[in-house]
mmCIF file of C-alpha atoms and ligand atoms in Angstrom:
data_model
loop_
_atom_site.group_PDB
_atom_site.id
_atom_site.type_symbol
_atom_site.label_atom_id
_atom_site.label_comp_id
_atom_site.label_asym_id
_atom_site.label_seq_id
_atom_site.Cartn_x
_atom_site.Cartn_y
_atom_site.Cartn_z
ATOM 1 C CA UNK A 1 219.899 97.256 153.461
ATOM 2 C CA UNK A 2 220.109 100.651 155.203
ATOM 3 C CA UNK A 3 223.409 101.681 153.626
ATOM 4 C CA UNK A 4 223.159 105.633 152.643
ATOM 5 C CA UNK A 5 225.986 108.086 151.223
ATOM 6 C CA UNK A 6 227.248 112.011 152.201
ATOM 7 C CA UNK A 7 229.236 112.888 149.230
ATOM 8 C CA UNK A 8 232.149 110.501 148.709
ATOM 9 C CA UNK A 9 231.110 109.269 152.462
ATOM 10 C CA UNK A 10 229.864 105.260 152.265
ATOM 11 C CA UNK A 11 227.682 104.409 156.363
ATOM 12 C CA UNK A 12 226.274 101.212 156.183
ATOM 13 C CA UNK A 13 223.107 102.259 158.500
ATOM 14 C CA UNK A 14 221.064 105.962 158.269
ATOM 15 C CA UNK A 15 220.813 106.446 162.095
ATOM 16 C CA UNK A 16 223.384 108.089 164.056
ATOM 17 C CA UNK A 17 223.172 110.176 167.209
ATOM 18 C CA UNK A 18 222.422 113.961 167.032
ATOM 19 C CA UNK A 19 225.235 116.043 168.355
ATOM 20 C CA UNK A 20 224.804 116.418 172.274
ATOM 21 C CA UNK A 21 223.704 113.262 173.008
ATOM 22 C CA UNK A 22 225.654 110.503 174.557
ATOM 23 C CA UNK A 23 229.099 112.131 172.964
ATOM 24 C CA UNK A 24 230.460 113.907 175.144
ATOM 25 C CA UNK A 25 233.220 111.847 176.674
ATOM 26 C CA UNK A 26 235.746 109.106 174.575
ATOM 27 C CA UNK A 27 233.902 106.615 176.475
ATOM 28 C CA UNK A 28 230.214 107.682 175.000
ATOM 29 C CA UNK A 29 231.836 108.097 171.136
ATOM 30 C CA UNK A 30 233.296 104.796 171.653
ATOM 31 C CA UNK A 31 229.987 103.455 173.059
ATOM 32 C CA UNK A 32 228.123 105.093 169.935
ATOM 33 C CA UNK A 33 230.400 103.538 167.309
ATOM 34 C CA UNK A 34 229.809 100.320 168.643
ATOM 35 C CA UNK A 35 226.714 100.216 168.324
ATOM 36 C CA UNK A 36 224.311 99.682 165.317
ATOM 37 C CA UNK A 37 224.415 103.333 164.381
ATOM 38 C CA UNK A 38 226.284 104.149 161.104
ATOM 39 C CA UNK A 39 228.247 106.833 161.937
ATOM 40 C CA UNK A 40 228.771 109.360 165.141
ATOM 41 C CA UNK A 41 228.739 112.785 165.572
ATOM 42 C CA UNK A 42 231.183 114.485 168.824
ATOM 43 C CA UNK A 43 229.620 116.495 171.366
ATOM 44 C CA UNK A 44 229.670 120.509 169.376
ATOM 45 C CA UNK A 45 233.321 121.974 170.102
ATOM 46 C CA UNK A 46 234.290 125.190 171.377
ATOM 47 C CA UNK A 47 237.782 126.266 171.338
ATOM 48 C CA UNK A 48 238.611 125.700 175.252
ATOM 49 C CA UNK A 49 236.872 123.304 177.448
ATOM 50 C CA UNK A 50 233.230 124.748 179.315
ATOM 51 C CA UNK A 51 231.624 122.865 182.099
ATOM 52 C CA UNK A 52 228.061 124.521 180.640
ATOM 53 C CA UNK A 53 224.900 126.034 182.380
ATOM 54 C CA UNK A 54 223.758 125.071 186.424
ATOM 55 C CA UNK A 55 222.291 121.976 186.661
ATOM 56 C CA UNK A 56 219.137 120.444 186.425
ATOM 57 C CA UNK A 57 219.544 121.531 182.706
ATOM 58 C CA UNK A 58 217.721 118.330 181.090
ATOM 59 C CA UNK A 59 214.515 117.222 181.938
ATOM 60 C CA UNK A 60 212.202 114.794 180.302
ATOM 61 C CA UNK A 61 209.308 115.491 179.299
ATOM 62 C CA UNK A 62 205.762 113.564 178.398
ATOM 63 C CA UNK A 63 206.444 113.823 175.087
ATOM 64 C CA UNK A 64 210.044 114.773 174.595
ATOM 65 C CA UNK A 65 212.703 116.881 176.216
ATOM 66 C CA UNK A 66 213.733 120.275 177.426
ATOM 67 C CA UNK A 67 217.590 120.901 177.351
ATOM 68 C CA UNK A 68 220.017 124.537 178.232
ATOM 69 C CA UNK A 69 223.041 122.300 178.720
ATOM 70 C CA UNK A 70 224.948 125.640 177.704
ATOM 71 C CA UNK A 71 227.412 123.963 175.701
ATOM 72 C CA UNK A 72 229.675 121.966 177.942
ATOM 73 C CA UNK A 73 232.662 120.555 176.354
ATOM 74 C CA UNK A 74 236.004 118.911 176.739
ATOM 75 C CA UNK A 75 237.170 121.071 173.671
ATOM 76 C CA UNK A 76 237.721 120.725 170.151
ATOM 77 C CA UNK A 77 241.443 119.276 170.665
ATOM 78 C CA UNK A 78 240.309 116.518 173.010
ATOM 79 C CA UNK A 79 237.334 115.599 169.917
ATOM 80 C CA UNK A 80 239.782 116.175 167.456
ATOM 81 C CA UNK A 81 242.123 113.697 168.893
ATOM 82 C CA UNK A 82 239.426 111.452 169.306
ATOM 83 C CA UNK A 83 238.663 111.918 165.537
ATOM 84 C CA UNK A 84 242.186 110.902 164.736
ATOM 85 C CA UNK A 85 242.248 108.221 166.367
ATOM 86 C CA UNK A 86 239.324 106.641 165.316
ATOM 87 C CA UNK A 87 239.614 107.090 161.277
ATOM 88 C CA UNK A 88 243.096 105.504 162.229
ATOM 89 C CA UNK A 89 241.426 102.509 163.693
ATOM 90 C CA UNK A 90 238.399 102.717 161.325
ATOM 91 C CA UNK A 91 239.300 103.602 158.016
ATOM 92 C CA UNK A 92 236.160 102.877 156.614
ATOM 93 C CA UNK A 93 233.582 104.525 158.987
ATOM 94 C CA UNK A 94 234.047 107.961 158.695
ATOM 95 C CA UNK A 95 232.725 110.292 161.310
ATOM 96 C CA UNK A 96 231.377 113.786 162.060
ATOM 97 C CA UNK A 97 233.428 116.642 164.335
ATOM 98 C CA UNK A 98 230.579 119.205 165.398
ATOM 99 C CA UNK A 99 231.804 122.825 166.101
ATOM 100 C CA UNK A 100 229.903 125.467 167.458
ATOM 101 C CA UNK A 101 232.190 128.363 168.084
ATOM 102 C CA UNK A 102 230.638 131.413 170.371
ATOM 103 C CA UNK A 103 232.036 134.374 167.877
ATOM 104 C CA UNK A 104 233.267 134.183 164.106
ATOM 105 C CA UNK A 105 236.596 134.466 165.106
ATOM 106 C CA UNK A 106 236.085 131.440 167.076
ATOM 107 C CA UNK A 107 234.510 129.783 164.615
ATOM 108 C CA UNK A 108 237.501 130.278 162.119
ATOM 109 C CA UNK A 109 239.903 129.640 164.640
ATOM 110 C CA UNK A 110 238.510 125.797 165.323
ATOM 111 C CA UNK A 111 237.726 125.770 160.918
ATOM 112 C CA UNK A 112 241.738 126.502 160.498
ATOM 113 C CA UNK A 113 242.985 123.540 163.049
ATOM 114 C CA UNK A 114 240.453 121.053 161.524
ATOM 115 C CA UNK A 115 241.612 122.509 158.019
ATOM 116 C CA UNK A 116 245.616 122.014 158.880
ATOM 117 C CA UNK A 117 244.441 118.597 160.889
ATOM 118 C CA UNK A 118 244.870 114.979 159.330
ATOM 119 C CA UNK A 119 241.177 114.850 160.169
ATOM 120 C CA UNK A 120 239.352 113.613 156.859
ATOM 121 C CA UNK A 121 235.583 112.924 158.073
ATOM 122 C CA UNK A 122 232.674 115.713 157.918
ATOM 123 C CA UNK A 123 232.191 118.523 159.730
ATOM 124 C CA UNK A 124 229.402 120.137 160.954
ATOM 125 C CA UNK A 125 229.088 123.408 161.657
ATOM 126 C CA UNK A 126 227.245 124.309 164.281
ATOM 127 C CA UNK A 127 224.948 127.419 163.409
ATOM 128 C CA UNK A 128 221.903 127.125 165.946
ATOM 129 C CA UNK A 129 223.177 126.046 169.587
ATOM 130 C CA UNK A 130 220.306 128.239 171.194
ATOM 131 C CA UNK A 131 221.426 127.732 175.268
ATOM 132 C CA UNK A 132 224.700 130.176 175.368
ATOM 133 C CA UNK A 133 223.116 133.101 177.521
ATOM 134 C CA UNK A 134 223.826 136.424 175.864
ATOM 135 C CA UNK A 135 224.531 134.737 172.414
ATOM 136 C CA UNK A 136 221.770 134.587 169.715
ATOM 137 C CA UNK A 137 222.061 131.747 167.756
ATOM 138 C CA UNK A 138 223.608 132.708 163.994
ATOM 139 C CA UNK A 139 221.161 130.783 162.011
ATOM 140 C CA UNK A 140 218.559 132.988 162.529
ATOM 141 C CA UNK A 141 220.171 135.915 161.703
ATOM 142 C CA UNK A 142 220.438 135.638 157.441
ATOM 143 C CA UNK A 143 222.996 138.180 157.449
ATOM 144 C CA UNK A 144 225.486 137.135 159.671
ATOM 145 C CA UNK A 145 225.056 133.463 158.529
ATOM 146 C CA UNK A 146 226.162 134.902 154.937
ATOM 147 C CA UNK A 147 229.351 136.411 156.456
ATOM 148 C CA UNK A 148 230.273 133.447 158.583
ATOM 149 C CA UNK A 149 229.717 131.004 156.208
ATOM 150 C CA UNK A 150 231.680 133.665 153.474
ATOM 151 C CA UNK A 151 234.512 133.729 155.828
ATOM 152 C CA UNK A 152 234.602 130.020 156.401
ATOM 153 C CA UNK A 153 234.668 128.934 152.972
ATOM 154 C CA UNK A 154 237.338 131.648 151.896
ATOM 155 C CA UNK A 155 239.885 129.054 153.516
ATOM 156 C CA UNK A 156 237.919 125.936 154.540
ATOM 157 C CA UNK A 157 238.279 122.874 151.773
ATOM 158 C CA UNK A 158 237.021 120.046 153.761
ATOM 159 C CA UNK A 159 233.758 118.277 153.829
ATOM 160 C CA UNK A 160 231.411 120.108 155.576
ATOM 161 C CA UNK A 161 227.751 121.295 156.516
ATOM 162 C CA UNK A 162 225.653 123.168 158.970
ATOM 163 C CA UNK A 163 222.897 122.433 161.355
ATOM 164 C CA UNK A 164 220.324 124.901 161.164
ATOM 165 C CA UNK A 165 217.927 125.500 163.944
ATOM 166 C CA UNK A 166 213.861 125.155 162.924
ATOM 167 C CA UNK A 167 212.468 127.891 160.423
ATOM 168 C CA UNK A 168 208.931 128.136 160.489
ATOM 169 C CA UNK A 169 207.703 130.988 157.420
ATOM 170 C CA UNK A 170 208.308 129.879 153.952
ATOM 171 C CA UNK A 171 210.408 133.068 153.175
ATOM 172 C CA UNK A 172 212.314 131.542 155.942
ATOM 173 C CA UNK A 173 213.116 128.369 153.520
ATOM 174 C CA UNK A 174 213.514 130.673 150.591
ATOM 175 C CA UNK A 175 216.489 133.355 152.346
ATOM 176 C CA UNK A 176 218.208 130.436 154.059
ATOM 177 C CA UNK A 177 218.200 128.000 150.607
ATOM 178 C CA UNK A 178 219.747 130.843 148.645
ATOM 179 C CA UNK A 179 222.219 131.587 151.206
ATOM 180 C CA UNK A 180 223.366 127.772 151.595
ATOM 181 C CA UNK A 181 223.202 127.345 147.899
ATOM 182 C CA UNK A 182 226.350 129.753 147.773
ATOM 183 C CA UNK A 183 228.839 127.675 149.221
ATOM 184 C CA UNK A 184 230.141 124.055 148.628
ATOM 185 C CA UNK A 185 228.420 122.664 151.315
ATOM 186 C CA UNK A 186 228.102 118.800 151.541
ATOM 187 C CA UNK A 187 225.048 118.507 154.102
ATOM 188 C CA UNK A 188 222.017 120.255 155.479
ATOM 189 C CA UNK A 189 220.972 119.123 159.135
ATOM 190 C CA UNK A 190 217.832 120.278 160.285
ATOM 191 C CA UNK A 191 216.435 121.004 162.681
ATOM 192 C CA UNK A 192 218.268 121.265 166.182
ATOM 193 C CA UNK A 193 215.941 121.652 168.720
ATOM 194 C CA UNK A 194 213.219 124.156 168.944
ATOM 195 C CA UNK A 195 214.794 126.989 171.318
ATOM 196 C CA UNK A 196 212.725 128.208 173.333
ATOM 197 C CA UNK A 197 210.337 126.344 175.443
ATOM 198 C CA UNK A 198 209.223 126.590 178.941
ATOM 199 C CA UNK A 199 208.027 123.534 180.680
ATOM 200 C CA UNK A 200 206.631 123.856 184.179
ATOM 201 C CA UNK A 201 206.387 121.003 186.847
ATOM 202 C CA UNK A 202 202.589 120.783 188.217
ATOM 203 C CA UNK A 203 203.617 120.148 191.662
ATOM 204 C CA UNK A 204 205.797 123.296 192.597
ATOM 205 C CA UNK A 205 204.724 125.732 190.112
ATOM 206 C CA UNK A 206 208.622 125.948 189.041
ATOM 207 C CA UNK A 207 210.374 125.573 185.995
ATOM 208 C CA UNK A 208 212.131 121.888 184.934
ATOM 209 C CA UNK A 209 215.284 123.307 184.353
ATOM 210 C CA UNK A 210 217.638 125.989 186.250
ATOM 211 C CA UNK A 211 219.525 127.843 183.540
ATOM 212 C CA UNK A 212 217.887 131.158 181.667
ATOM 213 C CA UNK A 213 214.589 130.846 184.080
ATOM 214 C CA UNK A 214 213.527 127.386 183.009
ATOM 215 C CA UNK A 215 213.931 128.445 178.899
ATOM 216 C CA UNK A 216 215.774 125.383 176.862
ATOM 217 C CA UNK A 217 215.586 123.534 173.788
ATOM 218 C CA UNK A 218 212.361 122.030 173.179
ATOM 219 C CA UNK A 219 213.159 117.959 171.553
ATOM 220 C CA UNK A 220 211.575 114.758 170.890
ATOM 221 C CA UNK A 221 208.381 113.731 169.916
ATOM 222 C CA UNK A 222 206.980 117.437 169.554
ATOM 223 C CA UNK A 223 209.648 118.345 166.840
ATOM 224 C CA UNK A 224 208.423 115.736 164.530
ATOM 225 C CA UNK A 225 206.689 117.803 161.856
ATOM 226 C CA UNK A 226 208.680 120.636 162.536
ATOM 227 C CA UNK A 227 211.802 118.334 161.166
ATOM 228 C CA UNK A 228 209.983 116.992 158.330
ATOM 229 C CA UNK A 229 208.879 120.388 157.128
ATOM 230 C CA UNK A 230 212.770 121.584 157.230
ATOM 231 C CA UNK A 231 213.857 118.564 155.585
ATOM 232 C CA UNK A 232 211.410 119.072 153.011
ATOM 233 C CA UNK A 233 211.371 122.516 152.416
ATOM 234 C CA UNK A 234 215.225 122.478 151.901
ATOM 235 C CA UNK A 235 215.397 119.570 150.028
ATOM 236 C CA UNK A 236 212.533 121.176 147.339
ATOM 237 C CA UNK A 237 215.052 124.804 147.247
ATOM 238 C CA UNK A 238 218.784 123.326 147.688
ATOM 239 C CA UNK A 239 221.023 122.468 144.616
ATOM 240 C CA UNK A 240 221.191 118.853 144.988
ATOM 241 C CA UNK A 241 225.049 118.610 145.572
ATOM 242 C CA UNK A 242 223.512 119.467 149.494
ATOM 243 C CA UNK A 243 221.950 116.507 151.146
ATOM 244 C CA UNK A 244 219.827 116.475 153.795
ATOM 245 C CA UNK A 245 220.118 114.862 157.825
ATOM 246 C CA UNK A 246 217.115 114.557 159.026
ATOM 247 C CA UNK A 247 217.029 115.274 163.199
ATOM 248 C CA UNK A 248 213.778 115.768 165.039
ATOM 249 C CA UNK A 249 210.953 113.585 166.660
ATOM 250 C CA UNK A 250 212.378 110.356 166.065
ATOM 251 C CA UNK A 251 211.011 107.451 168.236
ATOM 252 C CA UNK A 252 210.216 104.882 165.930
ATOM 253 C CA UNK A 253 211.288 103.163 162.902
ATOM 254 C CA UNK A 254 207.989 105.043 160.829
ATOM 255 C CA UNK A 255 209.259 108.267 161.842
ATOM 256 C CA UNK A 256 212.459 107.738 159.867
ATOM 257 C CA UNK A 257 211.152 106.324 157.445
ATOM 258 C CA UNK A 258 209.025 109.912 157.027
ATOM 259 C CA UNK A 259 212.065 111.879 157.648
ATOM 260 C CA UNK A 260 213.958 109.609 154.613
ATOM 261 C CA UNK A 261 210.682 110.298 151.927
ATOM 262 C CA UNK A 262 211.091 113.840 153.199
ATOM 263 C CA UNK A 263 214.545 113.977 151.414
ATOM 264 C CA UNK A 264 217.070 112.673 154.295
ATOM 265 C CA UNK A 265 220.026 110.948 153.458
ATOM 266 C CA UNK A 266 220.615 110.565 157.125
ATOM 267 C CA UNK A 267 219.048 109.991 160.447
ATOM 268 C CA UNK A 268 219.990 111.316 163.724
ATOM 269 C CA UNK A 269 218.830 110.486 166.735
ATOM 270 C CA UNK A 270 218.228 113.242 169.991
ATOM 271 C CA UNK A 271 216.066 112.840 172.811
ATOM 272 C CA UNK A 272 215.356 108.857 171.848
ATOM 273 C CA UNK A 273 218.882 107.888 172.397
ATOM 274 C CA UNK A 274 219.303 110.154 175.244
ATOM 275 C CA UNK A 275 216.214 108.097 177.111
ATOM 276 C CA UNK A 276 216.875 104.459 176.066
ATOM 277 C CA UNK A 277 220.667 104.239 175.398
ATOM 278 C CA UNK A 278 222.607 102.997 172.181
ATOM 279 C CA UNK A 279 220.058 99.744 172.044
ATOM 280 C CA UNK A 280 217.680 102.515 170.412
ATOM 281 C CA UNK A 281 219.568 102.085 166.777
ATOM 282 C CA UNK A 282 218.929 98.406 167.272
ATOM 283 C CA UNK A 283 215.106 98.665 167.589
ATOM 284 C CA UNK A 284 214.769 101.652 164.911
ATOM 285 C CA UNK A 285 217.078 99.407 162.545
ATOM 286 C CA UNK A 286 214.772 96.754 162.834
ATOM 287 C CA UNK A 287 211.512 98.982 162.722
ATOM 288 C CA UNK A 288 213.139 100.698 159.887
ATOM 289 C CA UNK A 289 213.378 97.501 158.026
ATOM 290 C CA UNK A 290 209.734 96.454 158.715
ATOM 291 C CA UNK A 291 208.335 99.477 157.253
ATOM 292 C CA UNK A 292 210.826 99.306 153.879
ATOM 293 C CA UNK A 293 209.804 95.292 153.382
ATOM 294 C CA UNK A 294 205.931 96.311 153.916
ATOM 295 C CA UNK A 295 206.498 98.769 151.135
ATOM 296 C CA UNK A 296 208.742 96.582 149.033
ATOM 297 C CA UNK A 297 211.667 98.645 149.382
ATOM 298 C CA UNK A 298 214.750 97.052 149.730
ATOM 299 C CA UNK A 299 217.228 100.279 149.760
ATOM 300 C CA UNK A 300 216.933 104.007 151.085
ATOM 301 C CA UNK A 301 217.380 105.141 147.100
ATOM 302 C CA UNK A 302 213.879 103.052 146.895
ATOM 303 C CA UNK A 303 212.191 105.685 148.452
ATOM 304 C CA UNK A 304 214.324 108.784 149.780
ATOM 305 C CA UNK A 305 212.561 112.244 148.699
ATOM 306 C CA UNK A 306 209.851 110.219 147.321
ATOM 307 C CA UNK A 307 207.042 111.915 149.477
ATOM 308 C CA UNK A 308 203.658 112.270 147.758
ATOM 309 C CA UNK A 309 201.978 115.225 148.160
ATOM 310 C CA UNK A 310 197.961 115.779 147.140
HETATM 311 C C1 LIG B 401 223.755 122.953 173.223
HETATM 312 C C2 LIG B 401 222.479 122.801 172.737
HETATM 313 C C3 LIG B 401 222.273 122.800 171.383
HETATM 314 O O1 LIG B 401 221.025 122.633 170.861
HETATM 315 C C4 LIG B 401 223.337 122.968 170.525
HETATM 316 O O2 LIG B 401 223.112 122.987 169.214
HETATM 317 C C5 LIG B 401 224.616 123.109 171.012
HETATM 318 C C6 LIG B 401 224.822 123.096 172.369
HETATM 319 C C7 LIG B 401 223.968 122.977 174.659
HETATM 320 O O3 LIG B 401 223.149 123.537 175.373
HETATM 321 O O4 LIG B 401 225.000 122.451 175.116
#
């Protein structure tokens, strides 16, 4: 049994997708919730539509991806009224709305129509899109994270969280967890991907993707231990009331398993799903499940935060 709770929120499976990835259009986010995944997160919002960066802006690589999709979007109404819709049709699978506004104002602007919405899923707040040329990603600036999330939660009342982008110095963990533990937030996700990386093709001595001169969002395989240090770091400094998502590195059913005794109460899946398609929850369902009956667990709660250390 892989069933798992956020808050009040009941998903009868830990995996979902990681925001970016197959959910951009209606027909992906109805492709996703079809599938064996628990939940769905949209394709992050910004206010109006954005057709993002040049292409190529994805590119596969041996080990993972490189992404600077710059944020393209149908905008926050279109997810909004696919949101609507779908709690409408699916009263019992709640969902995630991802917003990732380019200024504060922004920000509140899309936090006050989900606020006077009928939408009552999660939302995730979008602190670490690292692809926007010219815009520096607010979770790794402590201060303005403080006054966005101060501003947010002034008027915001609905379930929410952030995803964080990867922190890497303990005193990282240690600034961020006080800051977070300020506000009634409902989830943690870490870690988006790890912005930047450069990845350059043999053959032609040029970079794999157009946008910012080949720079992009490093995911996949080499964000594995990256992701389980976030997870665990935050889950050893937040006030418990904040649960984790664990997003980085996942290919197999082991690797959520690690993310899970790490502290995750969810699972999402990036670079994996991207590659091989909705059919990947089926597989890391059933690896999932091998590893738990190996280890005699028979539920998440068996074994969620439960990492031993030496
Ligand atoms: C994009 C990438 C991200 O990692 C993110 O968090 C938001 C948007 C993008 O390039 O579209």
């Amino acid at each position: 049994d892989l069933h798992t709770s956020i808050d009040k929120f009941q998903f009868d499976n830990v995996f979902m997708n990681a925001s970016g990835v197959r959910c951009y259009t209606k027909g992906e986010l109805d492709e996703l919730a079809q599938s064996d995944a628990g939940t769905l997160v949209t394709k992050s919002a910004t206010q109006a539509k954005r057709l993002g960066n040049p292409s190529p802006r994805y590119a596969r690589l041996e080990l993972g991806s490189i992404n600077s999709m710059g944020l393209p979007n149908e905008g926050l109404e279109y997810y909004l009224d696919y949101a609507l819709n779908f709690q409408k049709a699916n009263p019992d699978k709640p969902i995630f709305l991802s917003v990732a506004g380019l200024s504060m104002e922004e920000n509140l602007a899309m936090a006050h129509a989900i606020e006077d919405s009928d939408f009552n899923g999660l939302v995730e707040f979008n602190l670490s899109c690292p692809n926007v040329p010219g815009k520096p990603q607010t979770g790794y600036d402590f201060d303005r994270t403080q006054e966005v999330l101060t501003n947010l939660f002034s008027f915001f009342t609905k379930p929410a969280g952030v995803k964080l982008p990867p922190y890497f110095d303990l005193a990282q963990f240690d600034q961020m967890a006080a800051i977070l533990n300020q506000f009634p937030l409902k989830f943690v996700n870490s870690i988006n991907s790890l912005g930047n990386g450069l990845m350059i093709d043999p053959e032609t001595d040029t970079a794999l993707i157009k946008p910012k001169g080949g720079f992009g969002g490093i995911g996949g395989a080499y964000a594995k231990p990256i992701a389980l240090a976030n997870v665990r770091a935050f889950s050893q400094r937040l006030d418990p009331k904040i649960q984790l998502i664990g997003t980085g590195g996942v290919t197999n059913g082991r690797d959520a398993y690690d993310l899970i005794l790490a502290g995750a109460s969810l699972v999402q899946v990036g670079t994996l799903l991207q590659e091989e398609g909705p059919a990947a929850f089926t597989r890391l369902t059933r690896e999932l499940r091998a590893v738990m009956q190996t280890k005699g667990y028979s539920a998440i709660s068996d074994f969620k935060g439960q990492l031993k250390v030496l």
